[in-house]
Amino acid sequence: MKILIARMNHETNTFSPVATPLSAFGRNGPAYGEDAYRENKGMQTAMAAFIDAAEREGAQIVTPVSASANPSGPVHAAAYDAICNAIVEAARGCDAVMLDLHGAMVAENSDDGEGDLLERVRAMLPDAPIAVSLDLHANVTQKMIDNADVIVSFKTYPHVDMYESGAHAARLMFDRVHGRAQPAIAWAQPPLLTHTLRSTTAAGAMKRAVEAARAAEREGMLAVSVLSGFSLADIEAPCISVVVVGDGDREAAARAAERIARQIWDVRDEFFYRSAPLAESVAEGAALGRDGGKPVLLLDHGDNCMSGGTCDTMDVFEEALKQGLDGIVTGPLCDPQAVATLTAAGVGATVTLDVGNKLAGNAAKPRPPLTLTGVVSAVTDGEYVISGPTYTGQRAYMGRAAVLDTGSARVLVTERTHEPWDLGVFESVGIDPRGARFLILKSRMYCRPVFVPIAQGLVECDSRGVTSSDFGLFEFRKLKRPVYPLDVDASW
């Protein structure tokens, strides 16, 4: 068999001003051919699982591209076309396809990035089996359902089962190839926008929905995925979905999807997150930190890198300084201008400069940069290797990085937006985060598996950035109404 295996990952926040050119997909753009293979082999990605499964089958493997970018604004049309064209052109003559996709990509020329790609691949290979792994936050569409034979999503958030979802999808595809199963897909999508902070699979309604999905798999469904959707995409339906792969019985799959989706809809208010006023959140963190000891995490989910945040909204840091907090470590803050200034000054120099609030990242109203004075304590290339559990072993790139020590705070500034999903974010610039009194991180969930174990407490802070949990800050123009919670009388 000749099998096409590729990766195209991007979660698009259509309200984000962060640009997404081709160069954003990797250190300097996507990896192609053998480089795409090497970038994934041995890693914890779905594409790595596809490669392993295909190699066990003795298949001829084609890996045209591996392209993954941090969440940001709509993907540039040229970038989207380049990645898709690489995949479609490589599909010619292949016997099967396995794609590692996010599921919530919006491009300048496509509101349904994955659906349009799958439609093109299906047109090229009308009879070949197509298996897809999706992120738990995928915005599923009818095009995606119509043009794939197998769809499996992550079942964890924070995501730690990317490889496992790929292995599951690959297993079902090869079961189809060898006649051991006949995958049949059905899906259901209630008109429900979920808050990302309510899509954690560790507790609450989302945990119960995933448990129902696992129960349906034990009862005979080949795969059941609950996809919370990504609501900060202004498309027709960035809503929660249930996708079921049955074995030859589409009607049974449809009943399972409907049952789980109804369970979700009946407790829809549990998918809604209400933010506390920022001053109250920071004060709560200050109270937790009075006894010293381990750091207190202040999570700035309103400017969350992995939801398309600018990483330069200074609201939480400013409020912390206003309330007299010290022993602060914060970052990574994305400000290429500040990095250039600090790098030019060099380690040991005393510098006064403006930091942050430069990329129109505040969804409420623009604010001026924060003027800071301090000593440059580190300048690095911003690279480190992730220790896990997310993306274990992969090399991470923050762009050039610098640290400004103001006395009350050590501020990590980088050229790129970057999720603090590893202690290496700070350790690579000479900061031991365990020694901080307060860690202000621009994160919702990905930081938690690593930073919660070293902390004495955690407070969620909504900075009113472009990833805020306040839907009222955003003007939806394409969204199909009515939809809950924007329309409390929405029905399904």
Short mmCIF file of C-alpha atoms in Angstrom, two decimals, residues 16 60 104 189 237 240 254 269 281 307 309 394 423 446 465:
data_model
loop_
_atom_site.label_atom_id
_atom_site.label_comp_id
_atom_site.label_asym_id
_atom_site.label_seq_id
_atom_site.Cartn_x
_atom_site.Cartn_y
_atom_site.Cartn_z
CA SER A 16 -7.04 37.82 16.89
CA GLN A 60 5.07 2.81 1.37
CA ALA A 104 -10.78 24.63 13.70
CA GLN A 189 -24.27 19.35 16.83
CA ALA A 237 -21.36 26.98 13.77
CA ILE A 240 -19.90 21.50 20.35
CA ALA A 254 -26.66 8.40 14.75
CA ASP A 269 -25.30 26.06 31.31
CA SER A 281 -9.04 37.61 41.02
CA SER A 307 -6.43 30.38 21.83
CA GLY A 309 -3.97 35.66 22.26
CA GLN A 394 9.86 18.40 20.67
CA LEU A 423 9.35 24.62 32.93
CA TYR A 446 -1.66 23.61 28.86
CA GLY A 465 -7.88 40.22 25.73
#
